[in-house]
Amino acid sequence: MEPELRPVHPVFGAELRGVDLRVAPTPELVDRIDRAMDQYAVLVIRGQDIDDDQQLAFARAFGRLEPTPAVVDGNKRRLKHGEMVDISNLEVDGSIIAADDRRRMFNLGNLLWHSDSSFKATPAKYSMLHARVVPPEGGQTEYADMRAAWDALPEDMQKRLEPLVCDHSLIYSRALLGFDAFNEAELKDFAPVPQRLVRRHPGSGRRSLFLSSHIGTIHGWPRPEAMALIRDLTEHATGPAFTYRHEWRAGDLVIWDNRCTMHRARPFDDRRYRRDLRRLTLEDSAPSLQQAA
Ligand code: OGA
Ligand code: MN
């Protein structure tokens, strides 16, 4: 069957049908997906019964993976591949994680709108998230189109934003939820990094807001003034005109471009139901400040 694309939202996102990710992708398929990503920024591929090795082989065909996820208590690992990010509420032994566990508190940060790894000097390009077990209700993921959000801003606002540089850190996003239980090593690891607020998306040539809950300040601005602006922009950029909500089914793989989208998890009864999703993350080519704007 020839692969086929169907838009899932008026401004971004598409479902790709007619592909089987159990077999390693051909260069033609990789190219086709890259081009679809340049246009749609979020791709949904349903019904993929793949294991960790197959998910890894698929992701590797698109470029360099982020070597290690930024987590707390990384010594307690459930998954065998070091690159794979455990997006679940599960303990190493597969039981549901304790309600007061530090990892649960830390993971709740995914409920805030963000771009993956914007807190790393070189942030993420694509994320590829595969659903193994999904809860009967809740636990959706929402996506927001930062190119459409940029296009909709008045020109004088665009001019004001263009030169701005923000500092991003996991410490800032977790502080928004009142989490500050970082140890010395984590505080050092998660030190803020600078990123442009406005980027050019290379594959489409379009400009994009680079927002994330990891933002903690704008260079040269008083913090309250910076955070008030970031909050306002985030509110604008995550309105219904720019957002798609994905209702997960087991076997779904969703690929998103972190350079031009944000996403957030929606809550579910995580003390009662299991949710097991696994993510691989492609690294971007350079820090945003070193890329053409
Ligand atoms: C992620 C993420 C949201 C979710 O995998 O990067 O933020 O709904 N996931 O689990
Ligand atoms: Mn994420």
PDB file of C-alpha atoms and ligand atoms in Angstrom:
ATOM      1  CA  MET A   1       0.000   0.000   0.000  1.00  0.00           C
ATOM      2  CA  GLU A   2       1.236   3.496  -0.838  1.00  0.00           C
ATOM      3  CA  PRO A   3       1.643   5.665   2.263  1.00  0.00           C
ATOM      4  CA  GLU A   4      -1.050   8.313   2.523  1.00  0.00           C
ATOM      5  CA  LEU A   5      -1.331  11.553   4.533  1.00  0.00           C
ATOM      6  CA  ARG A   6      -4.518  12.911   6.076  1.00  0.00           C
ATOM      7  CA  PRO A   7      -4.526  16.216   7.967  1.00  0.00           C
ATOM      8  CA  VAL A   8      -5.856  16.026  11.533  1.00  0.00           C
ATOM      9  CA  HIS A   9      -6.219  19.772  12.160  1.00  0.00           C
ATOM     10  CA  PRO A  10      -6.726  22.900  10.001  1.00  0.00           C
ATOM     11  CA  VAL A  11      -3.193  24.299  10.539  1.00  0.00           C
ATOM     12  CA  PHE A  12      -0.877  21.353  11.337  1.00  0.00           C
ATOM     13  CA  GLY A  13      -0.674  17.638  12.065  1.00  0.00           C
ATOM     14  CA  ALA A  14      -1.422  14.684   9.823  1.00  0.00           C
ATOM     15  CA  GLU A  15      -2.001  10.979  10.052  1.00  0.00           C
ATOM     16  CA  LEU A  16       0.309   8.810   7.971  1.00  0.00           C
ATOM     17  CA  ARG A  17      -1.300   5.567   6.839  1.00  0.00           C
ATOM     18  CA  GLY A  18      -0.010   2.519   5.058  1.00  0.00           C
ATOM     19  CA  VAL A  19       3.362   2.081   6.779  1.00  0.00           C
ATOM     20  CA  ASP A  20       4.691  -0.840   8.823  1.00  0.00           C
ATOM     21  CA  LEU A  21       7.373   0.148  11.308  1.00  0.00           C
ATOM     22  CA  ARG A  22       8.302  -3.437  12.159  1.00  0.00           C
ATOM     23  CA  VAL A  23      10.572  -3.353   9.116  1.00  0.00           C
ATOM     24  CA  ALA A  24      13.504  -0.901   8.928  1.00  0.00           C
ATOM     25  CA  PRO A  25      12.440   2.145   6.901  1.00  0.00           C
ATOM     26  CA  THR A  26      13.792   2.629   3.365  1.00  0.00           C
ATOM     27  CA  PRO A  27      15.618   5.898   2.568  1.00  0.00           C
ATOM     28  CA  GLU A  28      12.541   6.832   0.487  1.00  0.00           C
ATOM     29  CA  LEU A  29      10.236   6.447   3.481  1.00  0.00           C
ATOM     30  CA  VAL A  30      12.600   8.425   5.733  1.00  0.00           C
ATOM     31  CA  ASP A  31      12.659  11.200   3.141  1.00  0.00           C
ATOM     32  CA  ARG A  32       8.912  11.147   2.780  1.00  0.00           C
ATOM     33  CA  ILE A  33       8.412  11.393   6.532  1.00  0.00           C
ATOM     34  CA  ASP A  34      10.966  14.221   6.802  1.00  0.00           C
ATOM     35  CA  ARG A  35       9.075  16.176   4.136  1.00  0.00           C
ATOM     36  CA  ALA A  36       5.733  15.497   5.799  1.00  0.00           C
ATOM     37  CA  MET A  37       7.243  16.657   9.108  1.00  0.00           C
ATOM     38  CA  ASP A  38       8.450  19.888   7.473  1.00  0.00           C
ATOM     39  CA  GLN A  39       4.901  20.606   6.415  1.00  0.00           C
ATOM     40  CA  TYR A  40       2.757  19.193   9.252  1.00  0.00           C
ATOM     41  CA  ALA A  41       5.154  19.194  12.284  1.00  0.00           C
ATOM     42  CA  VAL A  42       3.146  16.403  13.967  1.00  0.00           C
ATOM     43  CA  LEU A  43       2.646  12.960  12.405  1.00  0.00           C
ATOM     44  CA  VAL A  44       0.411  10.262  13.817  1.00  0.00           C
ATOM     45  CA  ILE A  45       1.092   6.666  12.791  1.00  0.00           C
ATOM     46  CA  ARG A  46      -1.496   4.309  14.231  1.00  0.00           C
ATOM     47  CA  GLY A  47      -1.530   0.570  14.758  1.00  0.00           C
ATOM     48  CA  GLN A  48       2.207  -0.096  15.117  1.00  0.00           C
ATOM     49  CA  ASP A  49       2.939  -3.240  17.088  1.00  0.00           C
ATOM     50  CA  ILE A  50       6.643  -2.597  17.645  1.00  0.00           C
ATOM     51  CA  ASP A  51       9.071  -3.399  20.459  1.00  0.00           C
ATOM     52  CA  ASP A  52      11.923  -1.309  21.862  1.00  0.00           C
ATOM     53  CA  ASP A  53      14.463  -2.602  19.310  1.00  0.00           C
ATOM     54  CA  GLN A  54      12.167  -1.815  16.366  1.00  0.00           C
ATOM     55  CA  GLN A  55      11.337   1.630  17.721  1.00  0.00           C
ATOM     56  CA  LEU A  56      15.058   2.290  18.132  1.00  0.00           C
ATOM     57  CA  ALA A  57      15.932   1.079  14.608  1.00  0.00           C
ATOM     58  CA  PHE A  58      13.213   3.308  13.140  1.00  0.00           C
ATOM     59  CA  ALA A  59      14.317   6.419  15.076  1.00  0.00           C
ATOM     60  CA  ARG A  60      18.012   5.933  14.257  1.00  0.00           C
ATOM     61  CA  ALA A  61      17.233   6.172  10.546  1.00  0.00           C
ATOM     62  CA  PHE A  62      16.451   9.893  11.055  1.00  0.00           C
ATOM     63  CA  GLY A  63      19.729  11.004  12.628  1.00  0.00           C
ATOM     64  CA  ARG A  64      21.542  11.314  15.918  1.00  0.00           C
ATOM     65  CA  LEU A  65      19.598  10.398  19.036  1.00  0.00           C
ATOM     66  CA  GLU A  66      19.929  12.191  22.336  1.00  0.00           C
ATOM     67  CA  PRO A  67      22.152   9.819  24.302  1.00  0.00           C
ATOM     68  CA  THR A  68      20.560  10.112  27.751  1.00  0.00           C
ATOM     69  CA  PRO A  69      17.267  11.463  29.048  1.00  0.00           C
ATOM     70  CA  ALA A  70      17.353  14.225  31.675  1.00  0.00           C
ATOM     71  CA  VAL A  71      15.641  12.617  34.653  1.00  0.00           C
ATOM     72  CA  VAL A  72      15.888  12.439  38.413  1.00  0.00           C
ATOM     73  CA  ASP A  73      16.914   9.134  40.032  1.00  0.00           C
ATOM     74  CA  GLY A  74      18.241   7.869  36.687  1.00  0.00           C
ATOM     75  CA  ASN A  75      19.707   4.837  38.451  1.00  0.00           C
ATOM     76  CA  LYS A  76      16.172   3.406  38.743  1.00  0.00           C
ATOM     77  CA  ARG A  77      15.672   2.399  35.107  1.00  0.00           C
ATOM     78  CA  ARG A  78      12.929   0.178  33.706  1.00  0.00           C
ATOM     79  CA  LEU A  79      13.897   0.240  30.012  1.00  0.00           C
ATOM     80  CA  LYS A  80      16.916  -1.484  28.514  1.00  0.00           C
ATOM     81  CA  HIS A  81      18.044   1.121  25.952  1.00  0.00           C
ATOM     82  CA  GLY A  82      19.815   4.116  27.522  1.00  0.00           C
ATOM     83  CA  GLU A  83      18.379   6.473  24.878  1.00  0.00           C
ATOM     84  CA  MET A  84      14.774   5.532  25.550  1.00  0.00           C
ATOM     85  CA  VAL A  85      12.791   7.919  27.746  1.00  0.00           C
ATOM     86  CA  ASP A  86      10.341   6.209  30.066  1.00  0.00           C
ATOM     87  CA  ILE A  87       7.066   8.150  29.750  1.00  0.00           C
ATOM     88  CA  SER A  88       5.118   6.022  32.189  1.00  0.00           C
ATOM     89  CA  ASN A  89       3.823   5.892  35.732  1.00  0.00           C
ATOM     90  CA  LEU A  90       5.569   2.578  36.288  1.00  0.00           C
ATOM     91  CA  GLU A  91       8.181   1.361  38.723  1.00  0.00           C
ATOM     92  CA  VAL A  92      11.230  -0.680  37.665  1.00  0.00           C
ATOM     93  CA  ASP A  93       9.240  -3.864  38.438  1.00  0.00           C
ATOM     94  CA  GLY A  94       6.199  -2.733  36.407  1.00  0.00           C
ATOM     95  CA  SER A  95       3.980  -1.767  39.357  1.00  0.00           C
ATOM     96  CA  ILE A  96       2.475   1.718  39.622  1.00  0.00           C
ATOM     97  CA  ILE A  97       4.917   4.236  41.049  1.00  0.00           C
ATOM     98  CA  ALA A  98       4.279   5.424  44.625  1.00  0.00           C
ATOM     99  CA  ALA A  99       2.211   8.600  44.887  1.00  0.00           C
ATOM    100  CA  ASP A 100       4.910  10.468  46.806  1.00  0.00           C
ATOM    101  CA  ASP A 101       7.849   9.278  44.673  1.00  0.00           C
ATOM    102  CA  ARG A 102      10.209  12.061  43.601  1.00  0.00           C
ATOM    103  CA  ARG A 103      10.118  10.774  39.992  1.00  0.00           C
ATOM    104  CA  ARG A 104       6.333  11.195  39.919  1.00  0.00           C
ATOM    105  CA  MET A 105       6.607  14.771  41.174  1.00  0.00           C
ATOM    106  CA  PHE A 106       9.274  15.502  38.573  1.00  0.00           C
ATOM    107  CA  ASN A 107       7.310  13.848  35.726  1.00  0.00           C
ATOM    108  CA  LEU A 108       4.236  15.967  36.499  1.00  0.00           C
ATOM    109  CA  GLY A 109       6.191  18.751  34.744  1.00  0.00           C
ATOM    110  CA  ASN A 110       5.041  17.143  31.454  1.00  0.00           C
ATOM    111  CA  LEU A 111       1.597  18.608  32.155  1.00  0.00           C
ATOM    112  CA  LEU A 112       3.011  22.046  31.309  1.00  0.00           C
ATOM    113  CA  TRP A 113       3.367  23.200  27.704  1.00  0.00           C
ATOM    114  CA  HIS A 114       6.952  22.570  26.623  1.00  0.00           C
ATOM    115  CA  SER A 115       9.379  21.735  23.869  1.00  0.00           C
ATOM    116  CA  ASP A 116      11.500  18.653  24.628  1.00  0.00           C
ATOM    117  CA  SER A 117      15.051  19.339  25.772  1.00  0.00           C
ATOM    118  CA  SER A 118      14.824  23.097  25.222  1.00  0.00           C
ATOM    119  CA  PHE A 119      16.855  23.131  28.474  1.00  0.00           C
ATOM    120  CA  LYS A 120      19.790  21.461  26.686  1.00  0.00           C
ATOM    121  CA  ALA A 121      22.420  23.580  24.892  1.00  0.00           C
ATOM    122  CA  THR A 122      21.566  21.703  21.698  1.00  0.00           C
ATOM    123  CA  PRO A 123      17.835  21.074  22.001  1.00  0.00           C
ATOM    124  CA  ALA A 124      15.714  18.352  20.393  1.00  0.00           C
ATOM    125  CA  LYS A 125      14.624  18.010  16.773  1.00  0.00           C
ATOM    126  CA  TYR A 126      11.998  15.244  16.605  1.00  0.00           C
ATOM    127  CA  SER A 127      10.476  13.283  19.448  1.00  0.00           C
ATOM    128  CA  MET A 128       8.997   9.863  18.648  1.00  0.00           C
ATOM    129  CA  LEU A 129       6.575   8.619  21.268  1.00  0.00           C
ATOM    130  CA  HIS A 130       5.095   5.128  21.090  1.00  0.00           C
ATOM    131  CA  ALA A 131       2.127   3.974  23.174  1.00  0.00           C
ATOM    132  CA  ARG A 132       2.299   0.482  24.690  1.00  0.00           C
ATOM    133  CA  VAL A 133      -0.384   0.757  27.395  1.00  0.00           C
ATOM    134  CA  VAL A 134      -2.910   3.586  27.663  1.00  0.00           C
ATOM    135  CA  PRO A 135      -5.408   4.374  30.419  1.00  0.00           C
ATOM    136  CA  PRO A 136      -9.163   4.012  29.718  1.00  0.00           C
ATOM    137  CA  GLU A 137      -9.667   7.750  30.172  1.00  0.00           C
ATOM    138  CA  GLY A 138      -7.526  10.900  30.217  1.00  0.00           C
ATOM    139  CA  GLY A 139      -3.798  10.879  29.478  1.00  0.00           C
ATOM    140  CA  GLN A 140      -4.097  12.536  26.069  1.00  0.00           C
ATOM    141  CA  THR A 141      -1.275  14.625  24.635  1.00  0.00           C
ATOM    142  CA  GLU A 142      -1.928  18.087  23.226  1.00  0.00           C
ATOM    143  CA  TYR A 143       0.206  19.769  20.586  1.00  0.00           C
ATOM    144  CA  ALA A 144       0.463  23.437  19.635  1.00  0.00           C
ATOM    145  CA  ASP A 145       1.732  24.869  16.339  1.00  0.00           C
ATOM    146  CA  MET A 146       4.339  27.579  17.024  1.00  0.00           C
ATOM    147  CA  ARG A 147       4.625  28.625  13.355  1.00  0.00           C
ATOM    148  CA  ALA A 148       0.926  29.368  13.078  1.00  0.00           C
ATOM    149  CA  ALA A 149       1.105  31.144  16.461  1.00  0.00           C
ATOM    150  CA  TRP A 150       3.955  33.299  15.166  1.00  0.00           C
ATOM    151  CA  ASP A 151       2.138  34.106  11.921  1.00  0.00           C
ATOM    152  CA  ALA A 152      -0.885  35.311  13.895  1.00  0.00           C
ATOM    153  CA  LEU A 153       1.073  37.866  15.971  1.00  0.00           C
ATOM    154  CA  PRO A 154       0.818  41.557  15.047  1.00  0.00           C
ATOM    155  CA  GLU A 155       3.870  42.823  13.174  1.00  0.00           C
ATOM    156  CA  ASP A 156       4.999  45.218  15.905  1.00  0.00           C
ATOM    157  CA  MET A 157       5.011  42.344  18.404  1.00  0.00           C
ATOM    158  CA  GLN A 158       6.978  40.168  15.976  1.00  0.00           C
ATOM    159  CA  LYS A 159       9.585  42.954  15.665  1.00  0.00           C
ATOM    160  CA  ARG A 160       9.845  43.236  19.433  1.00  0.00           C
ATOM    161  CA  LEU A 161      10.312  39.494  19.906  1.00  0.00           C
ATOM    162  CA  GLU A 162      12.768  38.831  17.083  1.00  0.00           C
ATOM    163  CA  PRO A 163      16.043  39.697  18.870  1.00  0.00           C
ATOM    164  CA  LEU A 164      15.153  38.166  22.262  1.00  0.00           C
ATOM    165  CA  VAL A 165      17.115  35.356  23.919  1.00  0.00           C
ATOM    166  CA  CYS A 166      15.655  33.299  26.787  1.00  0.00           C
ATOM    167  CA  ASP A 167      17.276  31.112  29.434  1.00  0.00           C
ATOM    168  CA  HIS A 168      15.788  27.618  29.710  1.00  0.00           C
ATOM    169  CA  SER A 169      16.189  25.144  32.567  1.00  0.00           C
ATOM    170  CA  LEU A 170      14.368  22.172  34.089  1.00  0.00           C
ATOM    171  CA  ILE A 171      14.737  24.018  37.374  1.00  0.00           C
ATOM    172  CA  TYR A 172      12.453  26.795  36.063  1.00  0.00           C
ATOM    173  CA  SER A 173       9.709  24.507  34.726  1.00  0.00           C
ATOM    174  CA  ARG A 174       9.644  22.401  37.902  1.00  0.00           C
ATOM    175  CA  ALA A 175       9.537  25.550  40.044  1.00  0.00           C
ATOM    176  CA  LEU A 176       6.238  26.443  38.315  1.00  0.00           C
ATOM    177  CA  LEU A 177       4.704  23.396  40.044  1.00  0.00           C
ATOM    178  CA  GLY A 178       6.523  24.005  43.310  1.00  0.00           C
ATOM    179  CA  PHE A 179       9.061  21.202  42.792  1.00  0.00           C
ATOM    180  CA  ASP A 180      12.524  22.129  44.028  1.00  0.00           C
ATOM    181  CA  ALA A 181      13.883  18.849  45.402  1.00  0.00           C
ATOM    182  CA  PHE A 182      17.001  18.866  43.215  1.00  0.00           C
ATOM    183  CA  ASN A 183      20.320  17.704  44.612  1.00  0.00           C
ATOM    184  CA  GLU A 184      23.687  19.430  43.987  1.00  0.00           C
ATOM    185  CA  ALA A 185      24.543  17.307  40.943  1.00  0.00           C
ATOM    186  CA  GLU A 186      21.128  17.923  39.329  1.00  0.00           C
ATOM    187  CA  LEU A 187      21.332  21.672  39.953  1.00  0.00           C
ATOM    188  CA  LYS A 188      24.647  21.633  38.104  1.00  0.00           C
ATOM    189  CA  ASP A 189      23.366  19.388  35.273  1.00  0.00           C
ATOM    190  CA  PHE A 190      20.257  21.511  34.779  1.00  0.00           C
ATOM    191  CA  ALA A 191      21.994  24.910  34.712  1.00  0.00           C
ATOM    192  CA  PRO A 192      20.162  27.356  32.382  1.00  0.00           C
ATOM    193  CA  VAL A 193      21.018  27.502  28.667  1.00  0.00           C
ATOM    194  CA  PRO A 194      20.277  30.328  26.210  1.00  0.00           C
ATOM    195  CA  GLN A 195      17.885  29.868  23.252  1.00  0.00           C
ATOM    196  CA  ARG A 196      16.443  32.260  20.721  1.00  0.00           C
ATOM    197  CA  LEU A 197      12.786  33.135  21.265  1.00  0.00           C
ATOM    198  CA  VAL A 198      12.164  33.287  17.523  1.00  0.00           C
ATOM    199  CA  ARG A 199      13.642  30.655  15.226  1.00  0.00           C
ATOM    200  CA  ARG A 200      13.527  29.876  11.556  1.00  0.00           C
ATOM    201  CA  HIS A 201      12.343  26.356  10.833  1.00  0.00           C
ATOM    202  CA  PRO A 202      14.860  25.155   8.239  1.00  0.00           C
ATOM    203  CA  GLY A 203      12.682  22.640   6.368  1.00  0.00           C
ATOM    204  CA  SER A 204       9.827  25.074   5.695  1.00  0.00           C
ATOM    205  CA  GLY A 205      11.643  28.426   5.883  1.00  0.00           C
ATOM    206  CA  ARG A 206       8.894  29.605   8.258  1.00  0.00           C
ATOM    207  CA  ARG A 207       9.494  31.473  11.481  1.00  0.00           C
ATOM    208  CA  SER A 208       8.445  29.990  14.765  1.00  0.00           C
ATOM    209  CA  LEU A 209       8.103  30.933  18.414  1.00  0.00           C
ATOM    210  CA  PHE A 210      10.423  28.884  20.596  1.00  0.00           C
ATOM    211  CA  LEU A 211       8.389  28.763  23.788  1.00  0.00           C
ATOM    212  CA  SER A 212       8.642  26.247  26.622  1.00  0.00           C
ATOM    213  CA  SER A 213       7.748  26.061  30.298  1.00  0.00           C
ATOM    214  CA  HIS A 214      11.518  25.660  30.796  1.00  0.00           C
ATOM    215  CA  ILE A 215      11.946  29.395  30.137  1.00  0.00           C
ATOM    216  CA  GLY A 216      12.934  31.321  33.280  1.00  0.00           C
ATOM    217  CA  THR A 217      14.004  34.696  31.965  1.00  0.00           C
ATOM    218  CA  ILE A 218      14.761  36.864  28.945  1.00  0.00           C
ATOM    219  CA  HIS A 219      18.299  38.218  28.654  1.00  0.00           C
ATOM    220  CA  GLY A 220      18.507  41.853  29.727  1.00  0.00           C
ATOM    221  CA  TRP A 221      14.947  41.957  31.134  1.00  0.00           C
ATOM    222  CA  PRO A 222      13.718  42.071  34.726  1.00  0.00           C
ATOM    223  CA  ARG A 223      12.391  38.572  35.454  1.00  0.00           C
ATOM    224  CA  PRO A 224       8.773  39.477  36.288  1.00  0.00           C
ATOM    225  CA  GLU A 225       8.470  41.472  33.075  1.00  0.00           C
ATOM    226  CA  ALA A 226      10.005  38.612  31.091  1.00  0.00           C
ATOM    227  CA  MET A 227       7.763  35.975  32.646  1.00  0.00           C
ATOM    228  CA  ALA A 228       4.641  38.095  32.167  1.00  0.00           C
ATOM    229  CA  LEU A 229       5.423  38.321  28.435  1.00  0.00           C
ATOM    230  CA  ILE A 230       6.234  34.597  28.166  1.00  0.00           C
ATOM    231  CA  ARG A 231       2.972  33.730  29.905  1.00  0.00           C
ATOM    232  CA  ASP A 232       1.027  35.983  27.558  1.00  0.00           C
ATOM    233  CA  LEU A 233       2.694  34.513  24.473  1.00  0.00           C
ATOM    234  CA  THR A 234       2.091  30.977  25.744  1.00  0.00           C
ATOM    235  CA  GLU A 235      -1.583  31.766  26.260  1.00  0.00           C
ATOM    236  CA  HIS A 236      -1.803  33.122  22.717  1.00  0.00           C
ATOM    237  CA  ALA A 237       0.109  30.190  21.198  1.00  0.00           C
ATOM    238  CA  THR A 238      -1.878  27.438  22.900  1.00  0.00           C
ATOM    239  CA  GLY A 239      -5.360  28.626  22.042  1.00  0.00           C
ATOM    240  CA  PRO A 240      -7.765  26.271  20.240  1.00  0.00           C
ATOM    241  CA  ALA A 241      -6.860  27.633  16.781  1.00  0.00           C
ATOM    242  CA  PHE A 242      -3.325  26.259  17.160  1.00  0.00           C
ATOM    243  CA  THR A 243      -3.798  23.047  19.148  1.00  0.00           C
ATOM    244  CA  TYR A 244      -4.480  19.395  18.388  1.00  0.00           C
ATOM    245  CA  ARG A 245      -5.381  16.848  21.052  1.00  0.00           C
ATOM    246  CA  HIS A 246      -4.185  13.310  20.499  1.00  0.00           C
ATOM    247  CA  GLU A 247      -6.324  10.530  21.971  1.00  0.00           C
ATOM    248  CA  TRP A 248      -3.918   7.638  22.408  1.00  0.00           C
ATOM    249  CA  ARG A 249      -4.547   4.062  21.409  1.00  0.00           C
ATOM    250  CA  ALA A 250      -1.994   1.348  22.132  1.00  0.00           C
ATOM    251  CA  GLY A 251       0.242   1.037  19.069  1.00  0.00           C
ATOM    252  CA  ASP A 252       0.209   4.740  18.148  1.00  0.00           C
ATOM    253  CA  LEU A 253       3.494   6.380  17.283  1.00  0.00           C
ATOM    254  CA  VAL A 254       3.442  10.171  17.254  1.00  0.00           C
ATOM    255  CA  ILE A 255       6.378  12.133  15.862  1.00  0.00           C
ATOM    256  CA  TRP A 256       6.632  15.860  16.566  1.00  0.00           C
ATOM    257  CA  ASP A 257       9.079  18.579  15.659  1.00  0.00           C
ATOM    258  CA  ASN A 258      10.216  20.315  18.853  1.00  0.00           C
ATOM    259  CA  ARG A 259      11.678  23.217  16.859  1.00  0.00           C
ATOM    260  CA  CYS A 260       8.216  24.475  15.918  1.00  0.00           C
ATOM    261  CA  THR A 261       5.671  22.885  18.283  1.00  0.00           C
ATOM    262  CA  MET A 262       4.965  22.603  21.990  1.00  0.00           C
ATOM    263  CA  HIS A 263       3.113  19.789  23.710  1.00  0.00           C
ATOM    264  CA  ARG A 264       1.748  18.818  27.103  1.00  0.00           C
ATOM    265  CA  ALA A 265       0.326  15.731  28.774  1.00  0.00           C
ATOM    266  CA  ARG A 266      -3.231  15.781  30.093  1.00  0.00           C
ATOM    267  CA  PRO A 267      -3.935  14.264  33.505  1.00  0.00           C
ATOM    268  CA  PHE A 268      -5.338  10.786  34.166  1.00  0.00           C
ATOM    269  CA  ASP A 269      -5.879   8.668  37.250  1.00  0.00           C
ATOM    270  CA  ASP A 270      -2.231   7.672  37.512  1.00  0.00           C
ATOM    271  CA  ARG A 271      -2.620   6.009  40.901  1.00  0.00           C
ATOM    272  CA  ARG A 272      -5.133   3.580  39.471  1.00  0.00           C
ATOM    273  CA  TYR A 273      -4.344   3.013  35.766  1.00  0.00           C
ATOM    274  CA  ARG A 274      -1.150   2.118  33.953  1.00  0.00           C
ATOM    275  CA  ARG A 275       0.173   4.325  31.164  1.00  0.00           C
ATOM    276  CA  ASP A 276       3.286   3.153  29.338  1.00  0.00           C
ATOM    277  CA  LEU A 277       4.683   5.274  26.535  1.00  0.00           C
ATOM    278  CA  ARG A 278       8.294   5.253  25.311  1.00  0.00           C
ATOM    279  CA  ARG A 279      10.118   8.074  23.622  1.00  0.00           C
ATOM    280  CA  LEU A 280      13.197   8.467  21.475  1.00  0.00           C
ATOM    281  CA  THR A 281      14.505  11.935  20.781  1.00  0.00           C
ATOM    282  CA  LEU A 282      16.483  13.176  17.805  1.00  0.00           C
ATOM    283  CA  GLU A 283      19.067  15.833  18.566  1.00  0.00           C
ATOM    284  CA  ASP A 284      19.006  19.131  16.685  1.00  0.00           C
ATOM    285  CA  SER A 285      22.066  20.124  14.644  1.00  0.00           C
ATOM    286  CA  ALA A 286      23.235  23.012  16.893  1.00  0.00           C
ATOM    287  CA  PRO A 287      22.164  25.392  19.690  1.00  0.00           C
ATOM    288  CA  SER A 288      19.399  27.705  18.419  1.00  0.00           C
ATOM    289  CA  LEU A 289      21.690  30.749  18.711  1.00  0.00           C
ATOM    290  CA  GLN A 290      24.051  29.168  16.201  1.00  0.00           C
ATOM    291  CA  GLN A 291      21.334  28.567  13.635  1.00  0.00           C
ATOM    292  CA  ALA A 292      20.213  30.950  10.903  1.00  0.00           C
ATOM    293  CA  ALA A 293      17.322  33.080  12.086  1.00  0.00           C
TER     294      ALA A 293
HETATM  295  C1  OGA B   1       7.024  13.584  26.143  1.00  0.00           C
HETATM  296  C2  OGA B   1       5.866  14.221  26.789  1.00  0.00           C
HETATM  297  C3  OGA B   1       3.508  13.952  27.171  1.00  0.00           C
HETATM  298  C4  OGA B   1       2.586  12.835  27.514  1.00  0.00           C
HETATM  299  O1  OGA B   1       6.971  12.369  25.871  1.00  0.00           O
HETATM  300  O2  OGA B   1       7.993  14.298  25.851  1.00  0.00           O
HETATM  301  O3  OGA B   1       5.927  15.356  27.161  1.00  0.00           O
HETATM  302  O4  OGA B   1       1.381  12.976  27.233  1.00  0.00           O
HETATM  303  N1  OGA B   1       4.779  13.448  26.871  1.00  0.00           N
HETATM  304  O5  OGA B   1       3.050  11.840  28.070  1.00  0.00           O
HETATM  305 MN    MN B   2       7.775  16.275  26.370  1.00  0.00          MN
END
